[in-house]
Structures are given as structure tokens and as C-alpha cells.
PDB file of C-alpha atoms and ligand atoms in Angstrom:
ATOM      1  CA  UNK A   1     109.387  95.364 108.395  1.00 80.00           C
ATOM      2  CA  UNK A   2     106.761  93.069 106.458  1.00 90.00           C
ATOM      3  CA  UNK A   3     103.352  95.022 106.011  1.00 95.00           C
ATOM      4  CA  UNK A   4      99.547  93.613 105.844  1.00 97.00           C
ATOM      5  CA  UNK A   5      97.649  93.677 102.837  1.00 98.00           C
ATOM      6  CA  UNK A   6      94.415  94.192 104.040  1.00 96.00           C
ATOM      7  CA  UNK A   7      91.699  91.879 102.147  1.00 94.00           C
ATOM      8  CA  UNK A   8      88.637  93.057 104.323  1.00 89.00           C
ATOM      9  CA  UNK A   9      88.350  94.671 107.531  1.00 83.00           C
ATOM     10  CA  UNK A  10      88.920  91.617 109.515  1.00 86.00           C
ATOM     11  CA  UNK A  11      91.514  90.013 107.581  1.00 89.00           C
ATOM     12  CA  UNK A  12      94.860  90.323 105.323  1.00 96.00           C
ATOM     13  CA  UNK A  13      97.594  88.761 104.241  1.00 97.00           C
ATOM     14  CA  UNK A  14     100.949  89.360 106.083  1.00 97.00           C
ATOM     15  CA  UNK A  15     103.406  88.663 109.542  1.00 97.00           C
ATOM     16  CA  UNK A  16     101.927  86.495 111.887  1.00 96.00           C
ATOM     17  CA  UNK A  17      98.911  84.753 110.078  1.00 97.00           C
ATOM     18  CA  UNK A  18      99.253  82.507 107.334  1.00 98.00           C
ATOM     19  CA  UNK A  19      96.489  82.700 104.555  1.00 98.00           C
ATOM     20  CA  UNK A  20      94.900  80.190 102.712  1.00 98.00           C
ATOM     21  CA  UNK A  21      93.700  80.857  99.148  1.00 98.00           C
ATOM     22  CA  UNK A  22      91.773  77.692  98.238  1.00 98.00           C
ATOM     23  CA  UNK A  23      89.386  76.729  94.930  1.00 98.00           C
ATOM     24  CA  UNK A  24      89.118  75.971  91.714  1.00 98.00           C
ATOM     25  CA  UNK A  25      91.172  76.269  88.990  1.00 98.00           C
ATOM     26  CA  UNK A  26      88.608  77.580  86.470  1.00 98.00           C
ATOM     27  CA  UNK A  27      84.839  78.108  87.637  1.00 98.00           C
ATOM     28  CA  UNK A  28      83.094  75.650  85.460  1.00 98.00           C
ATOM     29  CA  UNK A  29      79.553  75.693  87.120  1.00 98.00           C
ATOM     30  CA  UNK A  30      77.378  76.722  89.524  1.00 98.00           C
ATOM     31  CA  UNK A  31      77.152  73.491  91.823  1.00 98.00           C
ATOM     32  CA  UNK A  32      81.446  72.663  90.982  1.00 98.00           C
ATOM     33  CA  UNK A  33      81.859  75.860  92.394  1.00 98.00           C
ATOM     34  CA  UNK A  34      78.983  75.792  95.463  1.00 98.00           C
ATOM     35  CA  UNK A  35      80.903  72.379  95.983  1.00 98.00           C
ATOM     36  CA  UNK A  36      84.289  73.228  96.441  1.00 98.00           C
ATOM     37  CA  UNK A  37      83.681  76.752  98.303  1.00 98.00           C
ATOM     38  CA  UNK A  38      81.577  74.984 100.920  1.00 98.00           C
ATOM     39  CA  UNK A  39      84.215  72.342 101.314  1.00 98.00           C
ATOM     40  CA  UNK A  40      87.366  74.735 101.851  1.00 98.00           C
ATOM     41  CA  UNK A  41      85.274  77.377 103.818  1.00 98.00           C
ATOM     42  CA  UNK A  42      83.978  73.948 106.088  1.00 98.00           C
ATOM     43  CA  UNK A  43      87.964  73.263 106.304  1.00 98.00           C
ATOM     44  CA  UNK A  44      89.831  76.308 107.391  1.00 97.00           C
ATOM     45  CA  UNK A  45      90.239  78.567 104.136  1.00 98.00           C
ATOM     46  CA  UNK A  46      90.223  82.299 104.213  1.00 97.00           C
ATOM     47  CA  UNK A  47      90.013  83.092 100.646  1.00 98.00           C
ATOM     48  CA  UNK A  48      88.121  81.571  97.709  1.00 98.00           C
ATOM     49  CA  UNK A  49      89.928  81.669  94.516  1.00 98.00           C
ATOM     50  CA  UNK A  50      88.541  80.497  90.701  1.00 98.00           C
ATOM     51  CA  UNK A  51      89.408  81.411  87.157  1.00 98.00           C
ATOM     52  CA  UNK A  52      86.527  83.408  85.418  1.00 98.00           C
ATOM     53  CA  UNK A  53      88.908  84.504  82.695  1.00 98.00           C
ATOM     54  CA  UNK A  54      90.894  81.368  82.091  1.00 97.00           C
ATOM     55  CA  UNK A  55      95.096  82.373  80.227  1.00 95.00           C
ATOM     56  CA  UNK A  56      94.937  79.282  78.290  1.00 94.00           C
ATOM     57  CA  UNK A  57      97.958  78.133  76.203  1.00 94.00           C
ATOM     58  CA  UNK A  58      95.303  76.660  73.397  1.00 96.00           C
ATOM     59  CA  UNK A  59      92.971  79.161  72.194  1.00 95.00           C
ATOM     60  CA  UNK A  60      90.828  75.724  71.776  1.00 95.00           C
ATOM     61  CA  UNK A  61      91.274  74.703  75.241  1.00 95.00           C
ATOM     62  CA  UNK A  62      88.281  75.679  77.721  1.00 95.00           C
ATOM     63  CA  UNK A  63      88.083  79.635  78.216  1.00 97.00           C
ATOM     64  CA  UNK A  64      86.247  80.358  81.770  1.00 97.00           C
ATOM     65  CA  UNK A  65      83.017  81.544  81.900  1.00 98.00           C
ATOM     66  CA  UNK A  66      83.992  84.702  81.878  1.00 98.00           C
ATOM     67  CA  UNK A  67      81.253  86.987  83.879  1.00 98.00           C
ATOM     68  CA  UNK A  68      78.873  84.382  84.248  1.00 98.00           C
ATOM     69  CA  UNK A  69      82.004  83.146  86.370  1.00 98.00           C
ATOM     70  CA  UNK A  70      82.386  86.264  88.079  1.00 98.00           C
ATOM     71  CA  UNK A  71      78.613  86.230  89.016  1.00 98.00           C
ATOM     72  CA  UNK A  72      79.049  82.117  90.189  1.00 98.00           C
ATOM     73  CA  UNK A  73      82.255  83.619  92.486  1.00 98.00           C
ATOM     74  CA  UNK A  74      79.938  86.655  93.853  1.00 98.00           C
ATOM     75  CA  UNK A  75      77.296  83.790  94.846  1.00 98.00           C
ATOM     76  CA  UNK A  76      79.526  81.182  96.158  1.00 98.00           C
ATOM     77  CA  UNK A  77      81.555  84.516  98.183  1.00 98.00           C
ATOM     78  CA  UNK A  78      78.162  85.444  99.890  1.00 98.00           C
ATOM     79  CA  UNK A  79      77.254  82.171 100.546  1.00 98.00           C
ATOM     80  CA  UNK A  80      80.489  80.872 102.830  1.00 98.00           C
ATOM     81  CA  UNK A  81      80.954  83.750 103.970  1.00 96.00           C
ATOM     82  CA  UNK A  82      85.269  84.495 101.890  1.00 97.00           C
ATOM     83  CA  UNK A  83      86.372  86.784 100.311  1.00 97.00           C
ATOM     84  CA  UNK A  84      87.509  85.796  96.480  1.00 98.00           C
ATOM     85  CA  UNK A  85      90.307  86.232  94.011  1.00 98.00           C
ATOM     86  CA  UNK A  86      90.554  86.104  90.700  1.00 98.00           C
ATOM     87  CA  UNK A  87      92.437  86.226  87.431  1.00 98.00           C
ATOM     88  CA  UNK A  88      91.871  89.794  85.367  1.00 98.00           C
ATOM     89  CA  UNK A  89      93.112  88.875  82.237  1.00 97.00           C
ATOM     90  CA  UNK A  90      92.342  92.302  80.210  1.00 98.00           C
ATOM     91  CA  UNK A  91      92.328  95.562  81.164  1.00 98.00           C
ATOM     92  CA  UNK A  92      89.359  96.252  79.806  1.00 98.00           C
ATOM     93  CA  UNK A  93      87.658  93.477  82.515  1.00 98.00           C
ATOM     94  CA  UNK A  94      89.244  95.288  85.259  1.00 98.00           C
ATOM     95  CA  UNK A  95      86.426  97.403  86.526  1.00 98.00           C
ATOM     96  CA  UNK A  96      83.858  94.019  86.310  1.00 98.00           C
ATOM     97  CA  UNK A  97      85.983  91.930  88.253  1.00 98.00           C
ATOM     98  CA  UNK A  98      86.154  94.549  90.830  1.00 98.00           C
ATOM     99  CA  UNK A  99      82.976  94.648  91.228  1.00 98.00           C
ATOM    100  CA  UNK A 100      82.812  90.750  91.833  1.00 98.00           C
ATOM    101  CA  UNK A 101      85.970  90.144  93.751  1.00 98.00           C
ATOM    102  CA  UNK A 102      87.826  91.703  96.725  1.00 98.00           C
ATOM    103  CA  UNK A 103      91.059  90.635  94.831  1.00 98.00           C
ATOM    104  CA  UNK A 104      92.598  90.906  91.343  1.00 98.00           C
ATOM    105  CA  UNK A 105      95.179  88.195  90.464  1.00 98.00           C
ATOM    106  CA  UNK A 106      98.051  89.263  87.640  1.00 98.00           C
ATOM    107  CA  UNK A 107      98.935  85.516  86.012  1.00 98.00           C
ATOM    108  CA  UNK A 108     101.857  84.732  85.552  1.00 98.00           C
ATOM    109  CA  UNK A 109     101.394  85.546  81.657  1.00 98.00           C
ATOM    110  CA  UNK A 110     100.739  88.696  82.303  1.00 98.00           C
ATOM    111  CA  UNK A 111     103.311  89.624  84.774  1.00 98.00           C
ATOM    112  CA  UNK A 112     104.658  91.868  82.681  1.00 98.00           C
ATOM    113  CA  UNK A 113     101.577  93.262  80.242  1.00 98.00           C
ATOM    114  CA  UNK A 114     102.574  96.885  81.841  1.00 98.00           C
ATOM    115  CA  UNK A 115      99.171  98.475  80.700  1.00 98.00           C
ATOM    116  CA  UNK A 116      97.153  95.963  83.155  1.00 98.00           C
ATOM    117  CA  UNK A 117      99.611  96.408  86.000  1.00 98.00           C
ATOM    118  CA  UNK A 118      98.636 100.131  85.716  1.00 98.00           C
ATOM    119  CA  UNK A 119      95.374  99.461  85.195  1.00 98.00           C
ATOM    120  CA  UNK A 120      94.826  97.581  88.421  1.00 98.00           C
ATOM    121  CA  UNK A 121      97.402 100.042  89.939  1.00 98.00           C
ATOM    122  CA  UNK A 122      94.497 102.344  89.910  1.00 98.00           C
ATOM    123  CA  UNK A 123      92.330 100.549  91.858  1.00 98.00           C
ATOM    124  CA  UNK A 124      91.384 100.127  95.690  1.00 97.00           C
ATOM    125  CA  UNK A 125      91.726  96.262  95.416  1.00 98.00           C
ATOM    126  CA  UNK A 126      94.694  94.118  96.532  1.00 98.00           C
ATOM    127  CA  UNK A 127      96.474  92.358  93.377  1.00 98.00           C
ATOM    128  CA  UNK A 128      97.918  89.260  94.042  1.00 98.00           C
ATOM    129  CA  UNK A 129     101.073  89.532  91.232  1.00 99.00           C
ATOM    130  CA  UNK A 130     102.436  85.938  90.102  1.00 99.00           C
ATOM    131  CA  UNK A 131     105.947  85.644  89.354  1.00 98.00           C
ATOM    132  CA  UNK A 132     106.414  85.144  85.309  1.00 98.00           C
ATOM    133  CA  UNK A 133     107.189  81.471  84.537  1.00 98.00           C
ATOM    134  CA  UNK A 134     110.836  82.885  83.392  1.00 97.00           C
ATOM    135  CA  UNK A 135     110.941  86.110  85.355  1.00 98.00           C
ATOM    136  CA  UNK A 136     114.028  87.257  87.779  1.00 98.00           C
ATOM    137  CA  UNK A 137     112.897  88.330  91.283  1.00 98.00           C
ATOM    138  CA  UNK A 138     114.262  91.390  89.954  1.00 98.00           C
ATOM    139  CA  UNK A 139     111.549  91.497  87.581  1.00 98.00           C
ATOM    140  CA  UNK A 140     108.915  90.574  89.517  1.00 99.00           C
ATOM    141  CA  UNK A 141     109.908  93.602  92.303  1.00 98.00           C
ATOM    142  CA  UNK A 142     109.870  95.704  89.096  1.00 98.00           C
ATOM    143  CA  UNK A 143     106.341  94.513  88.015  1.00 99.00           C
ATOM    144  CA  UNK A 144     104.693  95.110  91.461  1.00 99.00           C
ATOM    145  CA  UNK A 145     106.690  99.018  91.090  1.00 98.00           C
ATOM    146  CA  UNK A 146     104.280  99.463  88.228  1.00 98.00           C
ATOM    147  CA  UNK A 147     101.239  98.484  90.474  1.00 98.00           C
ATOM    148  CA  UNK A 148     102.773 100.338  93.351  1.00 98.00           C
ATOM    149  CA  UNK A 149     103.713 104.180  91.109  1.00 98.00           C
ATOM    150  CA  UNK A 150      99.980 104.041  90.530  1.00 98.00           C
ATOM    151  CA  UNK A 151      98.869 104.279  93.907  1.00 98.00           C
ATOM    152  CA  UNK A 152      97.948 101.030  94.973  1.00 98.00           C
ATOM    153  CA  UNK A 153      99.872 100.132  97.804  1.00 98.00           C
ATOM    154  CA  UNK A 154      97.831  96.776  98.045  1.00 98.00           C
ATOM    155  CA  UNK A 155     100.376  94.034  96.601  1.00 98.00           C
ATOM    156  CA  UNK A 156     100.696  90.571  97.341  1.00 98.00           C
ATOM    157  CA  UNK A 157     104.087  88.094  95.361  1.00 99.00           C
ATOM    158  CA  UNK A 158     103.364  85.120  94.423  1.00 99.00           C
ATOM    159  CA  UNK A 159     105.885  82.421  93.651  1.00 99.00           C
ATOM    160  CA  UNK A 160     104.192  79.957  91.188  1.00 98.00           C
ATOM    161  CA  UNK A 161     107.466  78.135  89.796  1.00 98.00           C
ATOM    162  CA  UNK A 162     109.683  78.882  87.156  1.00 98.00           C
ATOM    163  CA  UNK A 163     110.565  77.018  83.608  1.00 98.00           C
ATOM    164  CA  UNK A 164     113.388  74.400  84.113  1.00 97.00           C
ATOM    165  CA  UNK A 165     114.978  71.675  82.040  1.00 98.00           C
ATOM    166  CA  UNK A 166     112.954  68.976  83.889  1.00 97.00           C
ATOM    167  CA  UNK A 167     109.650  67.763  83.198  1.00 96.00           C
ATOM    168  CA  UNK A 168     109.245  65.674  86.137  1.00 97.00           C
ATOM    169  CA  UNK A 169     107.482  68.505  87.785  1.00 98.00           C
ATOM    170  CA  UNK A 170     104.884  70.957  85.825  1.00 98.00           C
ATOM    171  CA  UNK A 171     107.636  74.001  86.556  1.00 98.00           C
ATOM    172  CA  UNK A 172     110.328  74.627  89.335  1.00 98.00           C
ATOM    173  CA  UNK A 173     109.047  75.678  92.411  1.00 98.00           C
ATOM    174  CA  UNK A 174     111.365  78.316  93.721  1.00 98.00           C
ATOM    175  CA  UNK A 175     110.861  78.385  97.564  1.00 98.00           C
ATOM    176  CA  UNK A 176     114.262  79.967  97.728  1.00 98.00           C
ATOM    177  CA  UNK A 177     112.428  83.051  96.349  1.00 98.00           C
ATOM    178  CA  UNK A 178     110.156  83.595  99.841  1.00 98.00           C
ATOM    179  CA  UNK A 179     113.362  84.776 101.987  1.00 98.00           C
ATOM    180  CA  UNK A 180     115.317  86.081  99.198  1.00 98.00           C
ATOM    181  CA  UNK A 181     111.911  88.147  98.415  1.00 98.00           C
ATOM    182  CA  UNK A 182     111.931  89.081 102.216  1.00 98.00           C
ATOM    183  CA  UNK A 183     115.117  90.221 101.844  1.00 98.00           C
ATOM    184  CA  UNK A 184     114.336  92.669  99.563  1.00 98.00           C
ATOM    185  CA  UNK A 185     110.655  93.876 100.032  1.00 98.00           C
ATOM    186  CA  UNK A 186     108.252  94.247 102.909  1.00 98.00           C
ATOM    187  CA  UNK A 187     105.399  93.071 100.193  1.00 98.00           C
ATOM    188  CA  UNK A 188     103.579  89.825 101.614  1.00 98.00           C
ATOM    189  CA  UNK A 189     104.725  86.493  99.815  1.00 98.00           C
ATOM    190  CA  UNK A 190     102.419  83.521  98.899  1.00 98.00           C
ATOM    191  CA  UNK A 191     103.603  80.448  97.292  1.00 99.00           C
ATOM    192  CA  UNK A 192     101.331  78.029  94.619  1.00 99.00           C
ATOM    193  CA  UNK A 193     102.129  75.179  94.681  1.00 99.00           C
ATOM    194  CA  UNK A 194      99.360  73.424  92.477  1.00 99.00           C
ATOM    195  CA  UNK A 195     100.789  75.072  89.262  1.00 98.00           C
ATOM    196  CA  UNK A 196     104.735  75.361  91.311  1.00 98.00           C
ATOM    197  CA  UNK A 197     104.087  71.122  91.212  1.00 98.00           C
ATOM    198  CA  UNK A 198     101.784  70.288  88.651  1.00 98.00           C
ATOM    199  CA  UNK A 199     101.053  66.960  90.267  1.00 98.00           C
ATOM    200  CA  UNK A 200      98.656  66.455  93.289  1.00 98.00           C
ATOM    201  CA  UNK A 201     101.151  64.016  95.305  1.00 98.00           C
ATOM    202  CA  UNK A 202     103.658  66.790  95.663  1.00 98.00           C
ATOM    203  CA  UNK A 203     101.295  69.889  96.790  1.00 99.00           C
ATOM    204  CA  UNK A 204     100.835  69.545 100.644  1.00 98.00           C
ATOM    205  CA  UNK A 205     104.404  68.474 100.922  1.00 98.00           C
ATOM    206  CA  UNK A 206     105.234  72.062  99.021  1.00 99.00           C
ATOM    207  CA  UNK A 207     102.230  73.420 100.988  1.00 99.00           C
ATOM    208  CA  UNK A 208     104.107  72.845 104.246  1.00 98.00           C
ATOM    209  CA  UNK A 209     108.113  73.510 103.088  1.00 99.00           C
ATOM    210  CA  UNK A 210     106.461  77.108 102.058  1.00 99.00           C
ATOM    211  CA  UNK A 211     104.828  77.929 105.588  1.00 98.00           C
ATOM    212  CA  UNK A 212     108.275  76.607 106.764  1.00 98.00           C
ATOM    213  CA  UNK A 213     110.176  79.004 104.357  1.00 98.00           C
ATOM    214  CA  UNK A 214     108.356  82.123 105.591  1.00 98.00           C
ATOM    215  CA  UNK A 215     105.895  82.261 102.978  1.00 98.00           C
ATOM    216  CA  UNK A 216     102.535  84.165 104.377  1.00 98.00           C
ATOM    217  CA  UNK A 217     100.062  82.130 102.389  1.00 98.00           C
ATOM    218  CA  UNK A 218      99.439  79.667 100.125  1.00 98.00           C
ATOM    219  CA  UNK A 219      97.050  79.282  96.945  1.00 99.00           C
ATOM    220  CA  UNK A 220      95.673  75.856  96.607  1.00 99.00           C
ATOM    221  CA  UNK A 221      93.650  74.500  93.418  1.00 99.00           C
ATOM    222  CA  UNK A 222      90.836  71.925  94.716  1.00 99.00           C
ATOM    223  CA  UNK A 223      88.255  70.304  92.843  1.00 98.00           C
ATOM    224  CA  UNK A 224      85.296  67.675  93.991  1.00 98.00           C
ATOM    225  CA  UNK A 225      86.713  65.674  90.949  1.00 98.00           C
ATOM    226  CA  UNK A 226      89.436  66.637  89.845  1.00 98.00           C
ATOM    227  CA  UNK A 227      89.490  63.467  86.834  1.00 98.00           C
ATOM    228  CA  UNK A 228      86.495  65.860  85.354  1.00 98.00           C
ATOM    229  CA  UNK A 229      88.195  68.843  85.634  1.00 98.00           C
ATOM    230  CA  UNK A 230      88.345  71.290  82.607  1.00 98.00           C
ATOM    231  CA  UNK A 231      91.866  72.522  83.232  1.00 97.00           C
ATOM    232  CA  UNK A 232      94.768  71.718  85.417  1.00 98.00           C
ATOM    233  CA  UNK A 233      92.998  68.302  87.232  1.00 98.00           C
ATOM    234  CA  UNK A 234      96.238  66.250  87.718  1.00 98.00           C
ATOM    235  CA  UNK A 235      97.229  69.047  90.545  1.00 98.00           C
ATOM    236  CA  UNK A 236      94.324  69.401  92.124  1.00 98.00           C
ATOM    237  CA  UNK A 237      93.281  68.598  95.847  1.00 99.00           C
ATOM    238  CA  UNK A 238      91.089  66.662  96.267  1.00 98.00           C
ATOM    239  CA  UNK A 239      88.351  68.045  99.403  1.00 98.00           C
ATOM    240  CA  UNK A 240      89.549  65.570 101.257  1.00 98.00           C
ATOM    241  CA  UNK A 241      93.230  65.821 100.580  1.00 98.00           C
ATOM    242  CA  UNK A 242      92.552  69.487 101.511  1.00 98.00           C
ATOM    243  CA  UNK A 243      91.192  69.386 104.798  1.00 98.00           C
ATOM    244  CA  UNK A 244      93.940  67.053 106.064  1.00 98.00           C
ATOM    245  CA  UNK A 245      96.730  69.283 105.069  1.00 98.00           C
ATOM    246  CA  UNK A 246      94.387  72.300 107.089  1.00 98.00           C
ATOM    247  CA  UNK A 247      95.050  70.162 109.990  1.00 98.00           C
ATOM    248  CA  UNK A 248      98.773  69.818 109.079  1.00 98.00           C
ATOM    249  CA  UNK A 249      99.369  73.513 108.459  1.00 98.00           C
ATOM    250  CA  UNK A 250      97.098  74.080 111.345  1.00 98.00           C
ATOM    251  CA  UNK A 251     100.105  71.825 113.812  1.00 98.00           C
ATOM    252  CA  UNK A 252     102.527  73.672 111.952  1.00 98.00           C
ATOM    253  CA  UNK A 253     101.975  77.291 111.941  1.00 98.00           C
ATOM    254  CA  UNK A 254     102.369  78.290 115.935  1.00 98.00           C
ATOM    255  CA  UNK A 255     105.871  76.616 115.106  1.00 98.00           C
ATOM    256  CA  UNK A 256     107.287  78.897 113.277  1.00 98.00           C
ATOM    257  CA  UNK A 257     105.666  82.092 114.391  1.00 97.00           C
ATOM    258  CA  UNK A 258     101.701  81.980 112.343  1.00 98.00           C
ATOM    259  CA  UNK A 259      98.695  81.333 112.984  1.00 96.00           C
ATOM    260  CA  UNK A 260      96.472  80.045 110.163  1.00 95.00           C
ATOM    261  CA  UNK A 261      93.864  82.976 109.499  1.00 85.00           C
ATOM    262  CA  UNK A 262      90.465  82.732 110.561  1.00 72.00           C
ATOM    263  CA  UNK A 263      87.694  82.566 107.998  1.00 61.00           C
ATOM    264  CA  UNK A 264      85.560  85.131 107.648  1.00 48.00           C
ATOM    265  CA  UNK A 265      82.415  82.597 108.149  1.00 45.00           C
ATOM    266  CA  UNK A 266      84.195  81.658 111.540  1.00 47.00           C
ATOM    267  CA  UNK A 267      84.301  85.698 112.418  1.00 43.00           C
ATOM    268  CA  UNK A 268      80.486  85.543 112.257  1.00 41.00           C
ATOM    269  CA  UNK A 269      80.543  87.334 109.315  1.00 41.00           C
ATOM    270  CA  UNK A 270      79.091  84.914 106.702  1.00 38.00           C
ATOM    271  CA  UNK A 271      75.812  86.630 105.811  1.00 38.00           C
ATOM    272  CA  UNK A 272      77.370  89.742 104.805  1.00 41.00           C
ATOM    273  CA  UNK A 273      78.895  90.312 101.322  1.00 41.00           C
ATOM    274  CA  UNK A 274      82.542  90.016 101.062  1.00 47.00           C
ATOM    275  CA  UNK A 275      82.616  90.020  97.244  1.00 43.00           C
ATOM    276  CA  UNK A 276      81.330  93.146  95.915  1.00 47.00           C
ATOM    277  CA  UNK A 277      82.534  96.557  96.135  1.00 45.00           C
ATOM    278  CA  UNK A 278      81.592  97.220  99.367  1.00 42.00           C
ATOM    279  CA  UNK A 279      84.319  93.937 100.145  1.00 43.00           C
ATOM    280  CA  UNK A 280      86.439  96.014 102.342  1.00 39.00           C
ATOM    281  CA  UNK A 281      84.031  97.684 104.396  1.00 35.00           C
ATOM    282  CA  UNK A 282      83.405  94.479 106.293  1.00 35.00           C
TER     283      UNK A 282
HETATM  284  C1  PEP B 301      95.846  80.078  87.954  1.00 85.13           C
HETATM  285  O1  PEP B 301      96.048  80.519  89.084  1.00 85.13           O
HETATM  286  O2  PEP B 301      94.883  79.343  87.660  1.00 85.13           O
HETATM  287  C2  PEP B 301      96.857  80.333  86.911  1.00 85.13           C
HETATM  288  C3  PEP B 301      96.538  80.302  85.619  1.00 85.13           C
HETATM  289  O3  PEP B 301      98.068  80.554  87.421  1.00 85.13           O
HETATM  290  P1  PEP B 301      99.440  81.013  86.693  1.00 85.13           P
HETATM  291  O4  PEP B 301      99.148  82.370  86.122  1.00 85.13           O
HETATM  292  O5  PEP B 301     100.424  81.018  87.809  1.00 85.13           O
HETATM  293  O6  PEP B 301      99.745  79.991  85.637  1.00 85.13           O
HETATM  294 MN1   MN B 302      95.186  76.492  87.262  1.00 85.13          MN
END
């Protein structure tokens, strides 16, 4: 039987509701972020995501702001009112980031640096766990056993796309993964696919085939211009391009079984602070 993840008190990822994870790639500053949390909390989100701690191939490329980012995320959470994820990209960083988000992502680097899937195994926060870029399922189920043996009970799959011999697509997007995941594990499954795609034109159509494969969630990169972005731009949603495919998951969703979750700001709730530590006690 598939089991909730709990994100707050209100809300959590699992059977029945599909979740929206929707931001930036990387936070780059204070009004990008304001910008784009305002416009996916306006259309329908339930989760706020951006990079703080950026896994960058080039050690030259842009880094993340690191906790400057982590205090932008806390501000823009507070503000509309959802809850945020975000990368942790050393274990050391694990007890900051908890402190500034009510979710840890695992990248798909890192799906297998066993030391920070303890790490966050010993916290209280959910960990969303992306697949490796040329991990098995087999491997991933092992990875979110490490998370699991330390306690935390609070993980979330993620199918992101695997490595193939085409380049006509950023990676592979592997949507076969969400029911031959489901076969295997009650775990909740989310599929990406900004970095599944790596091109803009094919997200919503990816964003749809995964609520139509069984997939609880999505995670969607959006940017209020994306041509400026400091990492990943070509795959980004633009706001606009965003709310319309709300509206199409929306018409979707009570087909097969879902109902998109409510926002947090749409519970009433947007005053409070879903960010911090106290995240789950709202
Ligand atoms: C991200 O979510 O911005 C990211 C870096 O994802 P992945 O680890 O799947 O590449
Ligand atoms: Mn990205």
C-alpha cells in the first residue's frame, strides 16, 4: 500500500494528491527568487524548490549562494506561504539546511555518497532522493535503505532521467520507472522532468505522461527569464508556461484518481512559517 510522506501538517506527498514542486533551478537573488515563488504559489504549487548549494559539473560554472540562498528560500517560504526543498550537497550543510527547509533533496550526484544518505537519515526531514543519472532502480531502492536503516522513514524517489546514447534530449526520462518503482516500494514517486528533458518544449508534455503514469508529483524548474538564467535556462518554464500546465494537470488529475494538492497559502496558512524547524508543526 503506497504511504504519505508528510511535508507539514496539512500536506504530503503520496496516493490520492498529486504534488507540485515548482522554482528555480539555482537561487540567484532575492527579487529572481520573490519572483518566481509568488508566481507558482499564485498558480497552484505546493512546494517551492531552489538550489542554494548548486552540484555543478564546472567547478567554474556558478556555485549557489550557498546560505545566503538558504536565508532567500526561508524569506520567499514565509512569504507565499510553501513549504521548500532543497539540494544538501555536504554533510557537513545538513543541519543548516534543516533549519531553512522542510525538505532535503539528495542530487542525483550524490545518490550514492553513503555518508550523506546517513547523515540526512538522521534527521526529522523528508529527503527527496533522485535517481543517479546511471543508477538501476535497484540502486536507487538500495540508496533510500541507507536513509531508511537510520530512522528516517520520510523518503520521497525521484526519477530525473538516466544517461542514454542520444543527445536529442538532456538525459532519458524513464517514466517506466514510476510503476515498476510501485511495484516494488510503497515510497512516494515524483518525476523531473526539467532535467528528465533538458528542453522547455518537452516538460509539460512529460509533466502530464508522469501524472498519467502514477507518478505522485512532479518537480518543475521555472524562471521569470529563463534566457538570464545562471544554470539550466533552456528547460525552464517560463511563469506563464507554468500556470497553463496547472490548469492542464488540474483537468487531468480527478482522471486518474488525484487531486492536485492544495497550497499551503490556499489552506490559510500563509503567514505562518513553513520553512524553519518548526516546518512540520504547521
Ligand atoms: C536540481 O534539481 O537542480 C538538480 C541539480 O538535479 P539533479 O541532481 O537531478 O541533476
Ligand atoms: Mn537544475
Amino acid at each position: 500500500m503506497p504511504r504519505t510522506v508528510p511535508l507539514t501538517n496539512h500536506s504530503g506527498v503520496g496516493p490520492g494528491t498529486f504534488t507540485v514542486i515548482a522554482g528555480p533551478c539555482a537561487v540567484e537573488s532575492r527579487e529572481q527568487l520573490a519572483l518566481t515563488a509568488r508566481a507558482v504559489a499564485a498558480a497552484g504549487a505546493s512546494v517551492l524548490r531552489g538550489g542554494a548549494f548548486k552540484p555543478r559539473t564546472s567547478p567554474h560554472s556558478f556555485q549557489g549562494l550557498g546560505r545566503e540562498g538558504l536565508s532567500l528560500l526561508a524569506e520567499a517560504s514565509r512569504e507565499v506561504g510553501l513549504p521548500v526543498v532543497t539540494e544538501v550537497l555536504d554533510p557537513r550543510d545538513v543541519e543548516v539546511v534543516c533549519g531553512h527547509a522542510a525538505m532535503l533533496q539528495i542530487g542525483a550526484r550524490n545518490m550514492q555518497n553513503f555518508p550523506l544518505l546517513r547523515e540526512v537519515g538522521q534527521t526529522r526531514h523528508p529527503v527527496l532522493l533522485k535517481r543517479g543519472p546511471a543508477a538501476t532502480l535497484d540502486e536507487l531502492l538500495a540508496a533510500a535503505d541507507y536513509i531508511l536503516g537510520e530512522g528516517n522513514p520520510d523518503v520521497v524517489l525521484c526519477e530525473r532521467g538516466v544517461r542514454s546514447f542520444d543527445p536529442s534530449t538532456r538525459y532519458l526520462l524513464d517514466l517506466a520507472a514510476v510503476p515498476a518503482l510501485r511495484e516494488r516500494t510503497d515510497l512516494p514517486i515524483v518525476v523531473d522532468p526539467s532535467h528528465g528533458t533538458g528542453r522547455r518544449s518537452l516538460v509539460a508534455p512529460m509533466a502530464r505522461a508522469a501524472l498519467a503514469a502514477g507518478a505522485d508529483g512532479v518537480i518543475l524548474e521555472v524562471h521569470p527569464r529563463p534566457e538570464q538564467a545562471l544554470s539550466d535556462g533552456p528547460q525552464a518554464l517560463r511563469p506563464m508556461d507554468f500556470a497553463r500546465l496547472m490548469k492542464e494537470l488540474q483537468a487531468l488529475a480527478p482522471i486518474v484518481g488525484r487531486e492536485i494538492s492544495a497550497s499551503l497559502s490556499r489552506l490559510g496558512t500563509a503567514s505562518e512559517a513553513p520553512c524553519t524547524e518548526d516546518a512540520r508543526a504547521i
